[in-house]
XYZ file of C-alpha atoms in Angstrom:
309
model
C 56.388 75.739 160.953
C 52.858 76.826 162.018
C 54.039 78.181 165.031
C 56.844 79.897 163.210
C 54.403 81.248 160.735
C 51.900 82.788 163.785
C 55.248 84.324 165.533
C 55.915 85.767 162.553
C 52.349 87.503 161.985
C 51.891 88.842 165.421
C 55.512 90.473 164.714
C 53.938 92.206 161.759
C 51.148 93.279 163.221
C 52.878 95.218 165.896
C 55.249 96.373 163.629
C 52.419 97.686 161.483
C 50.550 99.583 164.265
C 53.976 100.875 165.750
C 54.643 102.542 162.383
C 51.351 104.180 162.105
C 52.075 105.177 165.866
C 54.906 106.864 165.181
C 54.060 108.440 162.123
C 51.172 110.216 163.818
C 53.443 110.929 166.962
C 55.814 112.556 163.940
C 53.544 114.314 162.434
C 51.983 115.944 165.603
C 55.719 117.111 167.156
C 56.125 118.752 163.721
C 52.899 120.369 164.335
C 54.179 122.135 167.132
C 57.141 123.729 166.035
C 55.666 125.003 162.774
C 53.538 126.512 165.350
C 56.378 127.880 167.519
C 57.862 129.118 164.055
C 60.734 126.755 165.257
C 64.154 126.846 163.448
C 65.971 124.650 165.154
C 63.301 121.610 163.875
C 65.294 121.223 159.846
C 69.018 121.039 158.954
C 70.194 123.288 156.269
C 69.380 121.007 153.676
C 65.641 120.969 154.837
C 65.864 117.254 156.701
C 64.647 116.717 160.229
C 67.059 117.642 162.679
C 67.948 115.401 165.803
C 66.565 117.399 167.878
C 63.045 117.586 165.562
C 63.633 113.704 165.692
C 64.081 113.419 169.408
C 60.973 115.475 170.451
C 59.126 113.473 167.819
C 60.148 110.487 169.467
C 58.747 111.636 172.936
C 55.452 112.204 172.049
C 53.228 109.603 173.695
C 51.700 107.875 170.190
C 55.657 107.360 169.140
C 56.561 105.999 172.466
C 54.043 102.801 172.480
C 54.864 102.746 168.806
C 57.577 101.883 169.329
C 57.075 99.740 172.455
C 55.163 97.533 169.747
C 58.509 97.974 167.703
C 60.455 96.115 170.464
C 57.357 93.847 171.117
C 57.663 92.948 167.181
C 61.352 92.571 167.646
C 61.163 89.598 170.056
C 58.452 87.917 167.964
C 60.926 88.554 164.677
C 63.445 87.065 166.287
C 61.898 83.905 167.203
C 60.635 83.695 164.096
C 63.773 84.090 162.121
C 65.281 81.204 164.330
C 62.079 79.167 163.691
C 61.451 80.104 159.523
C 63.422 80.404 156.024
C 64.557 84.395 156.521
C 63.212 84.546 152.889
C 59.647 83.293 154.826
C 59.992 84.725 158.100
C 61.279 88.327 156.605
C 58.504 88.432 154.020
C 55.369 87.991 156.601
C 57.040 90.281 158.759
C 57.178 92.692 155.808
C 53.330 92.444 155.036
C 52.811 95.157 158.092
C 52.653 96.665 154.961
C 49.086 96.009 154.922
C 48.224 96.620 158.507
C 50.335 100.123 157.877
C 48.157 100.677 154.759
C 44.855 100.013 156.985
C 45.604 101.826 159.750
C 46.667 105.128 157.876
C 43.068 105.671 156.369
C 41.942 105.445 159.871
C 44.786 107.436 162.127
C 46.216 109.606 159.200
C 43.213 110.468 156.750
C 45.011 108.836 154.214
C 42.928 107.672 150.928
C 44.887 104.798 148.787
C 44.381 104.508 145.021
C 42.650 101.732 143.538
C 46.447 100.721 142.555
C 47.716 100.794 145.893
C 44.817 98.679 147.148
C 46.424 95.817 144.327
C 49.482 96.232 145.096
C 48.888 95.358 148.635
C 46.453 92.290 147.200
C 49.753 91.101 144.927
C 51.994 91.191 148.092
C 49.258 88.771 150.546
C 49.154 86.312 147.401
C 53.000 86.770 147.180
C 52.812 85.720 150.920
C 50.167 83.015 149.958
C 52.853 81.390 147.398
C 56.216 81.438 149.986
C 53.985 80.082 152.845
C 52.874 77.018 150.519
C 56.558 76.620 149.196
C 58.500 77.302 152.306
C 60.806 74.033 153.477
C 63.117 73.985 156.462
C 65.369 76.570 157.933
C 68.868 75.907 157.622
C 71.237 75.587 160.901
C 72.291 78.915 160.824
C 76.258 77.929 162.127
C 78.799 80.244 160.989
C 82.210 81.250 160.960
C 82.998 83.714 163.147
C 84.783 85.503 160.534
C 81.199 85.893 158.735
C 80.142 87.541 162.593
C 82.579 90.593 162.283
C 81.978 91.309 158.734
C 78.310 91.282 159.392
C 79.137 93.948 161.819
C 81.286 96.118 159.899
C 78.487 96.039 156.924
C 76.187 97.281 159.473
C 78.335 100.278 160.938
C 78.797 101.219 157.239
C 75.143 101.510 156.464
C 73.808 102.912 159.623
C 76.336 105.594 159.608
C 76.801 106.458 155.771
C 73.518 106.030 155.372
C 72.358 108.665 158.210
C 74.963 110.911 156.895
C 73.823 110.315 153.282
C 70.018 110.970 154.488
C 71.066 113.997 156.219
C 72.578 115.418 153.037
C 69.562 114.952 151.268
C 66.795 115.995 153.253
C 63.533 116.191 152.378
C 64.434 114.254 149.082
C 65.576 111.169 151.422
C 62.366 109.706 152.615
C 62.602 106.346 150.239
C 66.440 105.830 150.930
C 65.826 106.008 154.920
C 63.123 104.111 154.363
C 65.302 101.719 152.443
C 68.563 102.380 154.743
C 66.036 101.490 157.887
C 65.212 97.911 156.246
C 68.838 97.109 155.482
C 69.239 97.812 158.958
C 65.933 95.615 159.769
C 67.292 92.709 157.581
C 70.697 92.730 159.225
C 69.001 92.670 162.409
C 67.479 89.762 161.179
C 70.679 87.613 160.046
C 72.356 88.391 163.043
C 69.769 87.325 165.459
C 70.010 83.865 163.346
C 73.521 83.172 163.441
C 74.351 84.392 166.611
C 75.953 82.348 169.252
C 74.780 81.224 172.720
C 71.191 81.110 172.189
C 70.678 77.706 171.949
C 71.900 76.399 174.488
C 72.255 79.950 176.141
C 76.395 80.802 177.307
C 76.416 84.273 178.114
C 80.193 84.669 177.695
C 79.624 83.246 174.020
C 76.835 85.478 173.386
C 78.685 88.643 174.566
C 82.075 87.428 172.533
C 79.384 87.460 169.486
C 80.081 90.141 166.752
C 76.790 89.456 165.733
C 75.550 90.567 168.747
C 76.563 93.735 168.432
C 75.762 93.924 164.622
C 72.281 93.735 166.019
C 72.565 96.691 168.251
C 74.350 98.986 165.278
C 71.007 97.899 162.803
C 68.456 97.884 165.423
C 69.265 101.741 166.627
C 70.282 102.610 163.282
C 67.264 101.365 161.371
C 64.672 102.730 164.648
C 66.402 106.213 163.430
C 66.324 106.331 160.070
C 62.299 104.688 159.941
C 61.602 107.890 162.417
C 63.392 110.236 159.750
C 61.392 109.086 156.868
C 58.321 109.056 158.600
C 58.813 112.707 159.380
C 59.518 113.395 155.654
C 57.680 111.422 153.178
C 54.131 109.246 153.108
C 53.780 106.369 155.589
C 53.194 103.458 153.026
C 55.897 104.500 150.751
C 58.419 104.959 153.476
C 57.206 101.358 154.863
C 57.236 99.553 151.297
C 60.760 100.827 151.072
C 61.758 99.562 154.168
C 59.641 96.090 153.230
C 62.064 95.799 150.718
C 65.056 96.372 152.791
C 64.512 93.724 154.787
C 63.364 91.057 152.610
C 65.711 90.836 149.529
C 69.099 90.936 150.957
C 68.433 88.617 154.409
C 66.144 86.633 152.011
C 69.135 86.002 149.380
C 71.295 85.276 152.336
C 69.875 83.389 153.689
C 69.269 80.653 150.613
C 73.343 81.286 149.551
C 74.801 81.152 152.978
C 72.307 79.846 155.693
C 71.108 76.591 154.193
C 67.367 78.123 153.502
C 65.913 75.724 151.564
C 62.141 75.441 149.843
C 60.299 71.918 149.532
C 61.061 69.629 147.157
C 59.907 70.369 143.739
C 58.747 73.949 144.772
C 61.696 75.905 144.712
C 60.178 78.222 141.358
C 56.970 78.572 143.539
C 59.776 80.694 146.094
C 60.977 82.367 144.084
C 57.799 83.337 142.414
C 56.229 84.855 145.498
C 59.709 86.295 146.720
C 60.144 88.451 143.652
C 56.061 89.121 143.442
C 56.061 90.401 146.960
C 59.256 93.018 146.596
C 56.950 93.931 143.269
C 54.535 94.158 145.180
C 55.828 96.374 148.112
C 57.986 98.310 145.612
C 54.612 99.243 143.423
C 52.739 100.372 147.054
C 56.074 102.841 146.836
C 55.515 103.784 143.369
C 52.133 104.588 143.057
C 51.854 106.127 146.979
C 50.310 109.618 145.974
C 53.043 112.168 148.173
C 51.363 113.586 151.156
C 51.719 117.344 150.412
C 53.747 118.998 153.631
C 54.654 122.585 155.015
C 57.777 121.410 156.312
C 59.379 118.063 157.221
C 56.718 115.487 158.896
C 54.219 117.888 158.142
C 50.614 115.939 157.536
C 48.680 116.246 155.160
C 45.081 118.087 154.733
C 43.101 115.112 155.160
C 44.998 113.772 158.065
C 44.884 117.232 160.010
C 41.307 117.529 159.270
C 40.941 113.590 160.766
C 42.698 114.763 163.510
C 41.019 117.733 164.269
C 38.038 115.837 164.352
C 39.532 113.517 166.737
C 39.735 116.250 168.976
């Protein structure tokens, strides 16, 4: 458990930084073409195009961003194999607070007194599932279960980049959303896939899951990237926090064999509904960073950053 439990704190820290990483490498390549008067950087419905997404993802803060994304993968993993997804998803999900953090720093952004408790409700939240959490369960599934975790994922990866695209700049919260769907399947597949444990490469490959993994890994890298470009950092995080927590958490107590300690199950599901409050209030009351165009930053951040210089 303890070991679990540290896995699954390093994975948020990474995941934290990477995001604040990213977000500043997004906000910089959209910088540039406002100042090349680019066209080609929105679609017609005033989203991020791919290309606007691509050169955002070659600047150099969004490339080790997101080498701390992959870093933060492996960690998730073995902590999803190692904790209760409704444990292991949740202190993954408090990068929340390290993405909070970080943004007054790398952004210029200021939180509210409200965001500061919100983000003080979700670490008790964690507080409450750490104390209640019991053993993982084993994880073994029918195959059957493999393939429809994969088509689930194809459907909301793809609809839900189309969806996004339609939208535009009103999208930021559903990719942020879409991304942690895509996070939390990650998450279930990595659990129940086969030839881990002992490791059989020809059962790993033959693994649906495997591939489920791929499709929400990709997907949800994209559609974080997209709603980084278009809407605030921590709302676009505490979007995807709850992504990936409720759905892999649920799953994982109705069809993995999750299970709390004895006499503590309330306790659960106290902090697992506090800290998707929690995440969902950083959302709510995240003031919207004002923005020329899509990924724009905002006055304080460009004035942090011009200092920087």
């Amino acid at each position: 458990m303890i070991i679990g439990l540290l896995t699954a704190v390093a994975a948020s820290a990474c995941y934290g930084t990477g995001s604040v990483l990213q977000a500043v490498g997004s906000r910089k390549s959209a910088r540039r073409e406002a100042a090349e008067a680019s066209t080609t950087g929105v679609t017609q419905h005033g989203g991020p195009s791919l290309s606007s997404t691509a050169k955002a993802a070659m600047t150099w803060e969004f490339m080790v961003g997101t080498v701390l994304d992959f870093l933060g993968f492996g960690l998730g993993a073995l902590a999803a194999r190692l904790l209760p997804l409704f444990l292991s998803q949740t202190v993954i999900s408090a990068n929340l607070v390290i993405t909070a953090v970080l943004s007054i720093k790398l952004l210029g952004i200021r939180l509210s007194r409200a965001e500061w408790s919100s983000i003080g409700v979700v670490c008790g939240a964690l507080v409450l599932l750490a104390t209640a959490a019991g053993p993982e369960g084993s994880g073994h599934t029918p195959i059957a279960a493999h393939w429809w975790l994969l088509a689930v994922s194809v459907v909301l990866m793809l609809g839900g980049t189309l969806i996004v695209r339609l939208l535009g700049v009103r999208a930021a919260i559903l990719a942020g959303l879409l991304s942690g769907l895509g996070f939390g399947a990650l998450g279930v597949g990595v659990r129940v896939l086969n030839g881990v444990a002992p490791f059989h490469l020809p059962s790993l490959l033959g693994d649906p899951a495997l591939y489920a993994i791929l499709v929400a890994g990709i997907g949800g890298m994209y559609l974080h990237t997209v709603a980084l470009q278009i809407g605030s950092v921590n709302g676009a995080t505490a979007a995807l926090v709850v992504g990936e927590t409720v759905v892999p958490g649920i799953l994982g107590v109705l069809w993995l064999g999750d299970s709390s300690r004895p006499g503590f199950a309330w306790v659960a599901a106290l902090g697992f509904v506090v800290a998707v409050a929690g995440a969902v209030a950083v959302a709510w009351f995240g003031e919207p960073e004002p923005a020329d165009g899509p990924g724009a930053p905002t006055a304080d951040g460009a004035k942090t950053e011009m200092a920087a210089r």
